[in-house]
Coordinates of C-alpha atoms in Angstrom, one line a residue:
Chain L
M1 CA 0.0 0.0 -0.7
S2 CA 1.4 3.5 -1.0
F3 CA 1.4 6.4 1.9
F4 CA -1.6 7.7 -0.2
A5 CA -3.5 6.7 -2.7
L6 CA -6.7 7.7 -4.8
K7 CA -7.2 4.4 -6.6
N8 CA -10.1 4.9 -10.0
V9 CA -12.8 6.2 -7.4
T10 CA -15.8 7.6 -9.2
K11 CA -17.7 10.4 -7.4
T12 CA -22.0 10.5 -9.0
F13 CA -24.4 13.0 -7.8
G14 CA -27.5 11.6 -9.9
G15 CA -26.9 12.0 -13.6
L16 CA -23.7 14.2 -13.1
V17 CA -20.5 12.4 -13.3
A18 CA -18.9 15.1 -11.0
V19 CA -15.5 13.0 -10.8
K20 CA -14.7 9.3 -13.1
E21 CA -12.1 6.7 -12.1
V22 CA -8.9 9.1 -10.4
S23 CA -6.1 7.0 -9.8
Y24 CA -3.8 9.0 -7.6
E25 CA -0.6 8.8 -5.7
I26 CA 1.4 10.5 -3.7
E27 CA 4.1 9.9 -1.5
Q28 CA 5.0 10.7 1.8
G29 CA 6.9 14.2 2.2
H30 CA 5.5 14.9 -1.4
I31 CA 4.4 18.4 -2.1
A32 CA 2.3 17.7 -4.7
A33 CA -1.2 19.9 -6.8
M34 CA -4.2 18.6 -8.3
I35 CA -4.9 21.2 -10.9
G36 CA -8.0 22.0 -13.3
P37 CA -10.1 23.7 -14.3
N38 CA -13.1 25.5 -13.1
G39 CA -16.0 22.8 -12.6
A40 CA -13.2 20.1 -12.4
G41 CA -13.5 17.8 -9.8
K42 CA -11.5 18.7 -8.0
S43 CA -12.8 20.0 -4.6
T44 CA -14.8 17.4 -5.0
A45 CA -11.8 14.8 -4.9
F46 CA -11.1 16.8 -1.1
N47 CA -14.3 15.7 0.0
L48 CA -14.3 11.7 -0.9
V49 CA -11.0 12.2 0.4
T50 CA -12.0 14.3 3.7
G51 CA -15.1 12.5 4.4
L52 CA -17.8 15.0 3.1
Y53 CA -19.0 12.2 0.7
V54 CA -18.8 8.7 0.2
P55 CA -16.7 7.6 -3.4
T56 CA -19.3 5.8 -5.7
A57 CA -16.4 3.5 -6.2
G58 CA -12.7 3.1 -6.1
E59 CA -10.3 3.3 -3.0
I60 CA -9.1 6.1 -1.3
E61 CA -5.9 5.0 1.0
F62 CA -3.8 6.5 3.8
D63 CA -1.3 5.6 5.3
G64 CA -2.5 1.9 4.9
R65 CA -5.5 1.5 5.3
S66 CA -9.2 2.4 3.7
I67 CA -11.0 5.8 4.3
A68 CA -13.2 5.3 2.1
G69 CA -16.2 6.6 3.0
N70 CA -14.6 7.3 6.8
K71 CA -16.3 9.7 8.4
P72 CA -14.6 13.6 8.4
D73 CA -13.8 13.5 11.8
Y74 CA -12.4 10.4 11.6
V75 CA -10.7 10.2 9.2
C76 CA -9.3 13.5 11.2
K77 CA -8.0 12.0 14.0
L78 CA -6.4 9.1 11.7
G79 CA -4.1 12.1 10.0
V80 CA -6.1 13.9 7.8
A81 CA -5.9 17.6 7.7
R82 CA -7.8 21.2 5.2
T83 CA -8.4 24.4 4.9
F84 CA -11.2 25.2 2.6
Q85 CA -12.1 27.3 -1.3
N86 CA -13.7 30.4 1.3
I87 CA -12.9 30.1 4.9
R88 CA -14.2 28.4 7.3
L89 CA -13.4 29.6 10.0
F90 CA -14.5 29.3 13.4
A91 CA -15.5 33.3 13.2
F92 CA -16.7 34.7 16.9
M93 CA -13.4 32.9 18.1
S94 CA -10.1 34.6 18.7
A95 CA -7.2 32.7 16.6
V96 CA -5.2 30.6 19.1
E97 CA -9.1 29.3 20.2
N98 CA -9.3 28.7 16.6
V99 CA -7.0 26.2 16.5
M100 CA -7.0 25.3 19.5
A101 CA -10.2 23.8 18.0
G102 CA -8.2 22.4 16.2
C103 CA -5.9 19.9 18.3
H104 CA -9.5 18.3 19.6
V105 CA -8.6 15.3 18.5
R106 CA -5.9 15.1 20.5
M107 CA -6.8 15.9 23.5
S108 CA -8.1 12.8 25.8
A109 CA -9.7 15.4 28.3
M110 CA -13.2 13.2 29.6
L111 CA -16.7 14.7 30.2
W112 CA -15.9 13.5 33.4
D113 CA -12.4 16.1 33.4
S114 CA -14.7 19.2 31.4
L115 CA -18.0 19.0 33.8
L116 CA -15.3 18.9 37.4
H117 CA -12.9 21.0 35.9
T118 CA -9.6 18.5 37.3
G119 CA -6.3 19.0 37.3
R120 CA -5.7 16.5 34.3
Q121 CA -7.5 19.1 32.3
K122 CA -6.5 22.7 33.1
R123 CA -3.0 20.7 32.5
E124 CA -4.2 20.0 28.9
E125 CA -5.7 22.3 28.6
R126 CA -2.9 24.7 29.0
A127 CA -0.8 22.6 27.2
V128 CA -3.3 23.2 24.0
R129 CA -2.5 26.9 24.5
E130 CA 0.7 26.8 24.1
K131 CA 0.9 24.1 21.0
A132 CA -1.7 26.9 19.3
L133 CA 0.2 30.0 20.5
D134 CA 3.7 28.0 19.0
L135 CA 1.5 26.9 15.8
L136 CA 0.5 30.8 15.4
R137 CA 4.5 32.2 15.2
F138 CA 5.3 29.2 13.3
V139 CA 2.5 30.8 10.5
S140 CA 3.6 34.0 11.9
L141 CA 0.9 34.9 13.4
D142 CA 1.3 35.1 17.1
R143 CA 0.8 38.5 17.2
Y144 CA -3.0 38.6 16.7
A145 CA -4.3 35.3 18.9
D146 CA -6.6 37.3 20.9
D147 CA -8.2 39.6 17.1
F148 CA -11.7 37.3 16.5
A149 CA -11.0 35.2 13.5
H150 CA -13.6 37.2 11.3
N151 CA -11.4 40.5 12.1
L152 CA -8.4 39.0 10.6
P153 CA -7.8 40.6 7.0
Y154 CA -7.6 37.5 4.6
G155 CA -4.3 36.8 3.9
F156 CA -3.9 36.1 7.7
Q157 CA -6.7 34.3 7.5
R158 CA -6.0 32.0 4.9
R159 CA -2.8 31.2 7.4
L160 CA -5.0 31.2 10.2
E161 CA -6.6 28.4 8.2
I162 CA -3.9 26.1 7.8
A163 CA -2.5 27.1 11.2
R164 CA -5.9 25.1 12.8
A165 CA -5.7 22.1 10.7
L166 CA -2.1 21.1 11.4
A167 CA -2.6 21.4 14.8
S168 CA -5.1 17.9 14.5
D169 CA -0.8 17.4 14.0
P170 CA -1.6 15.8 10.4
K171 CA 0.6 13.7 7.9
L172 CA -1.4 14.5 5.7
L173 CA -2.8 18.5 5.0
L174 CA -4.3 18.8 2.1
L175 CA -4.7 23.0 1.1
D176 CA -8.1 24.0 -0.7
E177 CA -6.9 27.3 -3.0
P178 CA -4.8 28.0 -0.6
A179 CA -3.6 31.3 -2.7
A180 CA -6.5 32.4 -3.5
G181 CA -7.0 36.0 -4.1
M182 CA -3.0 36.5 -2.2
N183 CA -0.7 39.7 -3.9
P184 CA 2.3 38.4 -5.3
R185 CA 4.0 39.2 -1.6
E186 CA 2.2 36.6 0.4
K187 CA 2.1 33.9 -2.2
E188 CA 5.4 33.8 -1.8
D189 CA 5.4 34.0 1.7
L190 CA 3.3 31.4 0.6
M191 CA 5.1 29.3 -0.8
T192 CA 7.2 29.7 1.9
L193 CA 5.7 27.8 4.6
I194 CA 4.4 25.7 2.7
R195 CA 8.0 24.4 1.7
K196 CA 8.5 24.5 5.8
I197 CA 5.4 22.1 6.3
R198 CA 6.5 19.9 4.4
D199 CA 10.8 20.8 6.0
R200 CA 8.3 19.5 9.7
G201 CA 7.3 15.9 7.9
I202 CA 3.9 16.5 7.0
T203 CA 3.2 15.1 3.1
V204 CA 1.3 18.6 1.5
F205 CA -1.9 17.5 -1.2
L206 CA -2.5 21.0 -2.6
I207 CA -5.6 22.3 -5.6
E208 CA -4.7 25.4 -6.5
H209 CA -5.5 28.5 -9.7
D210 CA -2.3 30.1 -9.8
M211 CA -0.1 28.0 -12.5
G212 CA 2.9 30.0 -11.4
L213 CA 2.5 28.4 -7.2
V214 CA 2.2 25.2 -8.3
M215 CA 4.7 25.1 -10.7
N216 CA 6.9 25.8 -8.5
I217 CA 6.6 24.4 -6.2
S218 CA 5.2 20.5 -6.7
E219 CA 6.9 18.1 -6.9
K220 CA 3.9 16.3 -9.0
I221 CA 0.6 16.9 -10.1
A222 CA -2.4 15.3 -11.4
V223 CA -4.5 17.3 -13.8
L224 CA -8.8 16.4 -14.1
D225 CA -10.4 17.8 -16.5
H226 CA -14.8 17.5 -16.1
G227 CA -13.8 15.6 -13.6
E228 CA -11.3 12.8 -15.6
K229 CA -7.2 12.8 -14.5
I230 CA -6.1 14.1 -18.7
A231 CA -1.8 13.9 -17.6
E232 CA 0.2 13.8 -14.6
G233 CA 3.2 14.1 -14.0
T234 CA 7.1 16.7 -13.2
P235 CA 6.1 20.1 -13.9
A236 CA 8.1 20.1 -16.9
Q237 CA 5.9 17.5 -17.5
V238 CA 2.7 18.7 -17.7
R239 CA 3.8 21.9 -19.1
N240 CA 4.3 20.5 -22.2
D241 CA 1.7 18.0 -21.6
A242 CA -0.2 18.9 -25.5
K243 CA -3.6 18.2 -23.7
V244 CA -2.9 20.0 -20.7
I245 CA -2.6 23.1 -22.6
E246 CA -6.0 22.2 -24.9
A247 CA -8.1 21.7 -21.5
Y248 CA -6.9 25.6 -20.4
L249 CA -6.4 27.3 -24.1
G250 CA -8.6 25.4 -25.8
K251 CA -7.9 23.9 -29.1
T252 CA -5.3 25.6 -32.2
A253 CA -7.4 26.1 -34.5
Chain M
M1 CA -42.0 50.6 49.3
E2 CA -42.6 46.4 51.6
L3 CA -44.8 45.8 48.5
F4 CA -41.8 46.2 45.9
I5 CA -39.1 44.6 47.2
Q6 CA -41.4 41.5 48.5
Q7 CA -42.1 40.7 44.5
V8 CA -38.7 41.8 43.7
I9 CA -37.7 39.1 46.0
N10 CA -41.1 36.8 44.3
G11 CA -39.7 38.0 40.6
L12 CA -36.0 36.6 41.5
S13 CA -36.9 33.0 42.7
L14 CA -39.1 32.9 39.2
G15 CA -36.8 33.7 37.0
G16 CA -35.3 31.2 38.3
I17 CA -36.2 29.4 37.7
Y18 CA -37.5 30.7 34.1
A19 CA -33.8 31.2 33.3
L20 CA -33.4 27.5 34.5
I21 CA -35.7 26.4 31.5
A22 CA -33.8 29.1 29.0
L23 CA -30.6 27.8 29.2
G24 CA -31.9 24.6 27.4
Y25 CA -34.0 26.6 24.9
T26 CA -30.4 28.6 23.8
M27 CA -27.3 25.7 24.1
V28 CA -29.8 24.2 21.4
Y29 CA -30.5 26.3 19.3
G30 CA -27.7 27.5 19.5
I31 CA -26.7 24.8 18.1
I32 CA -29.1 23.1 15.7
E33 CA -30.9 26.5 15.3
L34 CA -33.6 24.2 16.9
I35 CA -36.5 25.7 19.1
N36 CA -36.9 22.8 21.1
F37 CA -40.9 22.7 22.5
A38 CA -40.2 19.6 24.4
H39 CA -38.4 21.4 26.7
G40 CA -40.9 22.3 28.4
D41 CA -41.4 19.2 30.0
V42 CA -38.9 17.9 30.0
Y43 CA -38.8 20.8 32.8
T44 CA -41.7 19.2 34.0
L45 CA -40.8 15.6 33.3
G46 CA -37.4 16.6 36.4
S47 CA -39.9 17.7 39.0
F48 CA -41.7 14.3 37.9
F49 CA -38.6 12.6 38.4
S50 CA -37.1 13.7 41.7
L51 CA -40.4 12.6 43.3
A52 CA -39.6 9.5 41.9
I53 CA -36.0 9.3 44.0
I54 CA -37.5 11.2 46.8
G55 CA -40.3 8.5 47.5
L56 CA -38.0 5.1 46.3
L57 CA -35.5 7.1 49.0
D58 CA -38.8 7.3 51.2
A59 CA -37.7 10.3 52.5
S60 CA -40.2 12.6 52.7
G61 CA -40.3 12.8 57.1
E62 CA -38.1 15.7 58.5
L63 CA -34.6 15.3 58.0
K64 CA -31.0 17.2 59.0
G65 CA -27.4 16.9 58.1
W66 CA -25.8 15.0 56.6
P67 CA -29.2 12.5 55.6
L68 CA -30.0 16.0 53.9
F69 CA -28.3 16.7 52.5
G70 CA -28.2 12.9 50.9
V71 CA -30.8 13.1 49.8
L72 CA -30.8 15.9 47.9
A73 CA -27.6 15.1 46.1
L74 CA -29.0 12.2 45.4
T75 CA -31.9 13.9 44.0
V76 CA -30.6 16.3 42.4
V77 CA -28.1 14.2 40.5
G78 CA -30.6 11.4 39.5
A79 CA -33.1 14.0 38.2
M80 CA -30.2 16.0 36.3
V81 CA -29.1 12.3 34.4
L82 CA -32.7 11.0 34.1
C83 CA -33.9 14.6 31.9
G84 CA -30.5 14.1 30.1
L85 CA -31.0 11.3 29.0
V86 CA -34.5 11.7 28.1
G87 CA -33.2 14.6 26.0
V88 CA -30.1 12.7 24.3
L89 CA -32.8 10.3 23.3
L90 CA -35.4 13.0 22.3
E91 CA -32.7 13.8 19.7
R92 CA -31.1 10.9 19.1
L93 CA -35.1 9.4 18.2
A94 CA -36.6 12.7 17.0
Y95 CA -34.5 15.8 16.0
R96 CA -30.8 14.0 14.4
R97 CA -32.9 12.9 10.9
L98 CA -34.0 15.9 10.3
R99 CA -30.9 18.1 11.0
N100 CA -30.9 18.5 7.3
A101 CA -34.9 19.2 6.3
P102 CA -36.2 22.4 6.1
R103 CA -36.8 24.6 9.4
L104 CA -40.6 23.5 10.0
A105 CA -40.4 19.7 10.0
P106 CA -38.1 19.2 12.9
L107 CA -40.2 22.4 14.3
I108 CA -43.8 20.5 13.9
T109 CA -41.8 17.5 15.4
A110 CA -40.8 19.1 18.6
I111 CA -44.5 20.4 19.5
G112 CA -45.2 16.4 18.7
A113 CA -42.4 15.5 21.4
S114 CA -44.0 17.4 23.5
F115 CA -47.8 16.2 23.7
I116 CA -46.2 12.4 23.7
L117 CA -44.2 14.1 26.7
E118 CA -47.6 16.0 28.5
N119 CA -49.1 12.3 27.6
I120 CA -47.0 10.1 29.4
M121 CA -46.5 12.5 32.7
Q122 CA -50.7 12.9 32.7
L123 CA -50.4 8.8 32.5
W124 CA -48.0 8.5 35.1
K125 CA -49.2 10.4 38.1
G126 CA -52.3 11.4 36.7
P127 CA -54.1 14.3 36.0
S128 CA -53.6 16.5 38.5
P129 CA -51.5 18.3 40.8
I130 CA -49.8 16.3 42.5
P131 CA -48.3 17.5 46.5
F132 CA -44.2 17.5 46.4
P133 CA -43.0 16.4 50.1
S134 CA -40.8 19.3 51.7
V135 CA -37.4 17.9 52.4
V136 CA -35.9 20.8 51.8
P137 CA -35.9 22.6 55.7
N138 CA -38.0 26.0 54.2
V139 CA -36.5 28.5 57.3
V140 CA -38.3 32.7 56.6
W141 CA -36.7 35.7 57.8
S142 CA -38.3 39.1 58.0
F143 CA -37.3 41.8 57.8
H144 CA -39.3 45.7 58.4
G145 CA -42.2 43.3 56.0
V146 CA -40.8 41.4 53.3
N147 CA -40.3 37.7 53.5
L148 CA -37.2 36.1 52.6
A149 CA -37.7 31.8 52.2
S150 CA -34.5 30.3 52.8
N151 CA -36.6 28.2 49.3
E152 CA -36.4 32.5 47.4
L153 CA -32.8 31.7 48.1
L154 CA -31.7 28.2 47.2
V155 CA -33.4 28.6 43.4
V156 CA -31.4 31.9 42.6
L157 CA -28.5 30.3 44.0
A158 CA -29.1 27.3 42.0
A159 CA -29.3 29.3 38.4
L160 CA -26.7 32.0 39.2
G161 CA -23.9 28.3 40.4
L162 CA -25.5 26.4 37.7
M163 CA -24.8 29.6 34.8
T164 CA -21.6 29.9 35.8
I165 CA -20.2 26.8 35.6
L166 CA -21.6 26.2 32.1
Q167 CA -19.8 29.3 31.5
I168 CA -17.1 28.2 32.3
F169 CA -17.4 24.7 30.5
I170 CA -18.2 26.6 27.3
Y171 CA -15.5 29.4 27.4
N172 CA -13.1 27.3 29.2
T173 CA -13.0 23.3 28.6
K174 CA -12.5 21.0 25.0
L175 CA -15.7 19.9 24.8
G176 CA -17.1 23.5 25.5
K177 CA -14.8 24.6 22.8
A178 CA -16.5 21.8 20.4
M179 CA -19.8 23.1 20.7
R180 CA -19.1 26.6 19.8
A181 CA -17.7 25.0 17.2
T182 CA -20.3 23.2 16.5
A183 CA -22.9 25.9 16.4
Q184 CA -20.7 28.7 13.9
D185 CA -20.1 25.8 11.0
R186 CA -21.0 22.3 11.2
D187 CA -18.4 20.6 8.4
A188 CA -15.4 22.4 8.7
A189 CA -15.6 20.7 13.1
Q190 CA -16.1 18.3 11.8
L191 CA -14.0 18.0 9.6
M192 CA -11.4 19.5 12.3
G193 CA -12.0 16.4 14.2
I194 CA -14.7 17.3 16.5
N195 CA -17.8 14.2 16.5
I196 CA -21.2 16.6 15.6
N197 CA -22.9 14.2 16.3
M198 CA -21.8 14.0 19.9
T199 CA -21.3 17.9 20.4
I200 CA -25.2 17.8 19.8
A201 CA -26.1 15.1 21.8
L202 CA -24.0 16.6 25.1
T203 CA -25.8 20.2 24.3
F204 CA -28.9 18.0 24.2
F205 CA -28.2 16.3 28.2
I206 CA -26.4 19.9 29.4
G207 CA -29.3 20.8 28.5
S208 CA -31.8 19.1 29.5
A209 CA -29.6 18.3 32.7
L210 CA -30.3 21.5 33.3
A211 CA -34.1 21.6 33.4
G212 CA -34.3 18.4 35.7
V213 CA -32.6 20.4 38.0
G214 CA -35.4 24.1 36.8
G215 CA -38.1 20.8 37.8
F216 CA -36.5 20.5 41.4
V217 CA -36.1 23.6 42.5
S218 CA -39.7 24.8 41.2
G219 CA -41.2 21.0 42.9
V220 CA -39.5 22.6 46.3
Y221 CA -41.4 26.1 45.7
Y222 CA -44.3 25.9 44.2
G223 CA -44.8 23.1 46.7
S224 CA -46.6 20.6 44.2
T225 CA -46.5 20.1 40.2
W226 CA -48.5 19.0 38.1
F227 CA -47.6 17.2 34.3
Y228 CA -48.8 20.0 32.3
N229 CA -46.5 22.6 34.0
G230 CA -43.9 22.3 31.3
F231 CA -46.5 24.1 29.0
E232 CA -47.2 27.8 30.4
A233 CA -43.5 27.8 32.1
G234 CA -41.5 26.8 28.5
L235 CA -43.4 29.5 27.0
K236 CA -42.5 31.8 29.0
A237 CA -38.8 30.3 29.0
F238 CA -38.8 30.4 25.5
T239 CA -39.6 34.7 25.8
A240 CA -37.2 34.8 28.4
A241 CA -34.1 33.5 26.3
V242 CA -35.6 35.0 23.0
L243 CA -35.7 38.6 24.8
G244 CA -32.3 37.8 26.3
G245 CA -30.6 36.8 22.6
I246 CA -31.5 33.5 21.7
G247 CA -28.6 32.3 21.1
N248 CA -27.5 33.3 24.0
V249 CA -26.3 32.1 27.2
A250 CA -26.1 34.8 29.6
G251 CA -28.8 36.5 28.0
A252 CA -30.7 33.4 28.3
M253 CA -30.1 34.6 32.4
L254 CA -31.1 38.0 31.9
G255 CA -34.0 37.3 30.0
G256 CA -35.0 34.6 32.7
F257 CA -34.7 37.0 35.9
V258 CA -36.6 40.1 34.0
I259 CA -39.8 37.6 33.0
G260 CA -39.9 36.7 37.0
M261 CA -39.8 40.1 38.0
I262 CA -42.1 41.4 34.7
E263 CA -44.5 38.2 36.0
S264 CA -44.5 39.1 39.6
L265 CA -44.5 43.8 39.4
T266 CA -47.8 43.3 37.5
A267 CA -48.9 40.1 39.6
G268 CA -48.5 43.1 42.9
F269 CA -49.4 46.0 41.6
I270 CA -51.4 45.6 38.5
S271 CA -53.3 41.9 39.3
D272 CA -52.4 38.6 39.1
Q273 CA -54.4 37.3 35.9
W274 CA -51.9 40.3 33.6
A275 CA -48.4 38.5 35.4
T276 CA -48.6 36.4 31.6
V277 CA -50.8 39.1 30.0
A278 CA -47.7 41.5 30.7
V279 CA -44.8 38.4 29.9
F280 CA -46.4 37.9 26.0
V281 CA -46.9 41.6 25.5
L282 CA -43.3 42.0 26.1
L283 CA -42.2 38.5 24.1
V284 CA -44.1 40.6 20.7
L285 CA -42.3 43.7 21.8
V286 CA -39.3 42.3 21.9
L287 CA -40.1 40.8 18.1
I288 CA -40.9 44.1 16.7
F289 CA -37.8 46.1 18.2
R290 CA -35.0 44.4 19.0
P291 CA -35.3 40.9 17.1
S292 CA -32.1 39.6 18.0
G293 CA -32.4 40.6 22.0
L294 CA -31.3 42.5 24.5
L295 CA -27.4 40.8 24.5
G296 CA -27.8 39.9 20.9
E297 CA -28.0 36.1 19.5
V298 CA -25.1 33.7 19.3
L299 CA -22.6 35.7 21.5
P300 CA -22.0 38.8 23.7
D301 CA -18.3 39.7 22.4
K302 CA -19.9 39.6 18.8
V303 CA -18.5 42.5 17.6

């Protein structure tokens, strides 16, 4: 079994085939991307991996087990975390609380501890707060720890979402269009951040529209069009693939 | 003046009971946007369970010291756990399947659940009021014509104490954070590894357990209970939750006390019969002029 693999995954919604027999393997410690025009099925693929959708057919392997059809919170527990295309932070929690919420699955306090406010609960709460602050430092947001998430500038919210995802100690991090709406400067920072995450030993799988960013940091790219994988390879291979050029630019006359 | 102070004291204790019920309304609304109309009946069940437990312990006599404390603790904890379980059961059997249904469906279901609980209670203890044994010794202090009963103090302290614990729980613990996360974005919470079914069930458990305490203290306070108690009390507590800003825990508490106060002051200075009218007139006014309640929806510290 490979570290992470989609195997002939298909997802249909009624008569609509959103993802059709897609296979894609990612090695541990790599940065891999999935690109494709709007509506190509990229986000559907992410929702299948994280358990929001159950595949109509096919297998999803992660870290030695099949995870297709598992509940999202369980998939998260196994070590898959994600961010969202349209930011979905807990708007009325502070930045640090958002990250602490991400730690949820790695905490062991029981209802009992919470209600009685036991020593164990307090210790854990303190440790998690420390960890959350560390992660905020990692994404350079420590100065905004006590600000409400929805008061942060857009680019910061994106980074905060990444910190929240990292809080669950994932082995695989899914980034759904992390560069959307960012200026060139912010994109630079984002690339540095993604590399730093990879250097922590976390495998990164991203969906992105921004070709520059994808070509720059990915070791491997899959291209989706109308739910089907039309190409796969290194950035150089994909860039020169005739089908890819056609999907993006249309047929040349 | 004496009348005024007396009615304020009465209003506070009445308000304490409404506040305890309102917390459950507001918590459930906060997390799944459902007005759980069966909640008032869970409150009545609290007094019925308390009665049953006191009966089992055969503790209707005059108790003092540790035995009294033991009986009280067992009764309160028992009523809380049993009511909590009823709440969880309601959520599991009636509301969970309808979580993504149009909002009218769970609302009607809640009214149906309310009828079912009321009828079960009527079968259980009959249709007439049931005396509640005075297990808790009631001491009355008098100053210048104003009476303060220890029972009234008990109600207010129970309400304030439990709300404080609830606030600490919601804002400072992992499960409280999970509840807030689920309330704000269910999908994102799930993808952050939060088991939302468990979290929603927990919310029902805590809300219903608080109603259970409310049922117990109301039994002690009024000295009686009956199967239909929860209908009116539930509506008033719901008004309290709306008044404070539904979804807002501190607001429910504030709303409860305001409603209790209005009811007792109207009863004292105008007439008993107008008390309920005053409460619901207030509900209408709030809905017209300040639909998000005194403290606003969802969170007190919303920016």
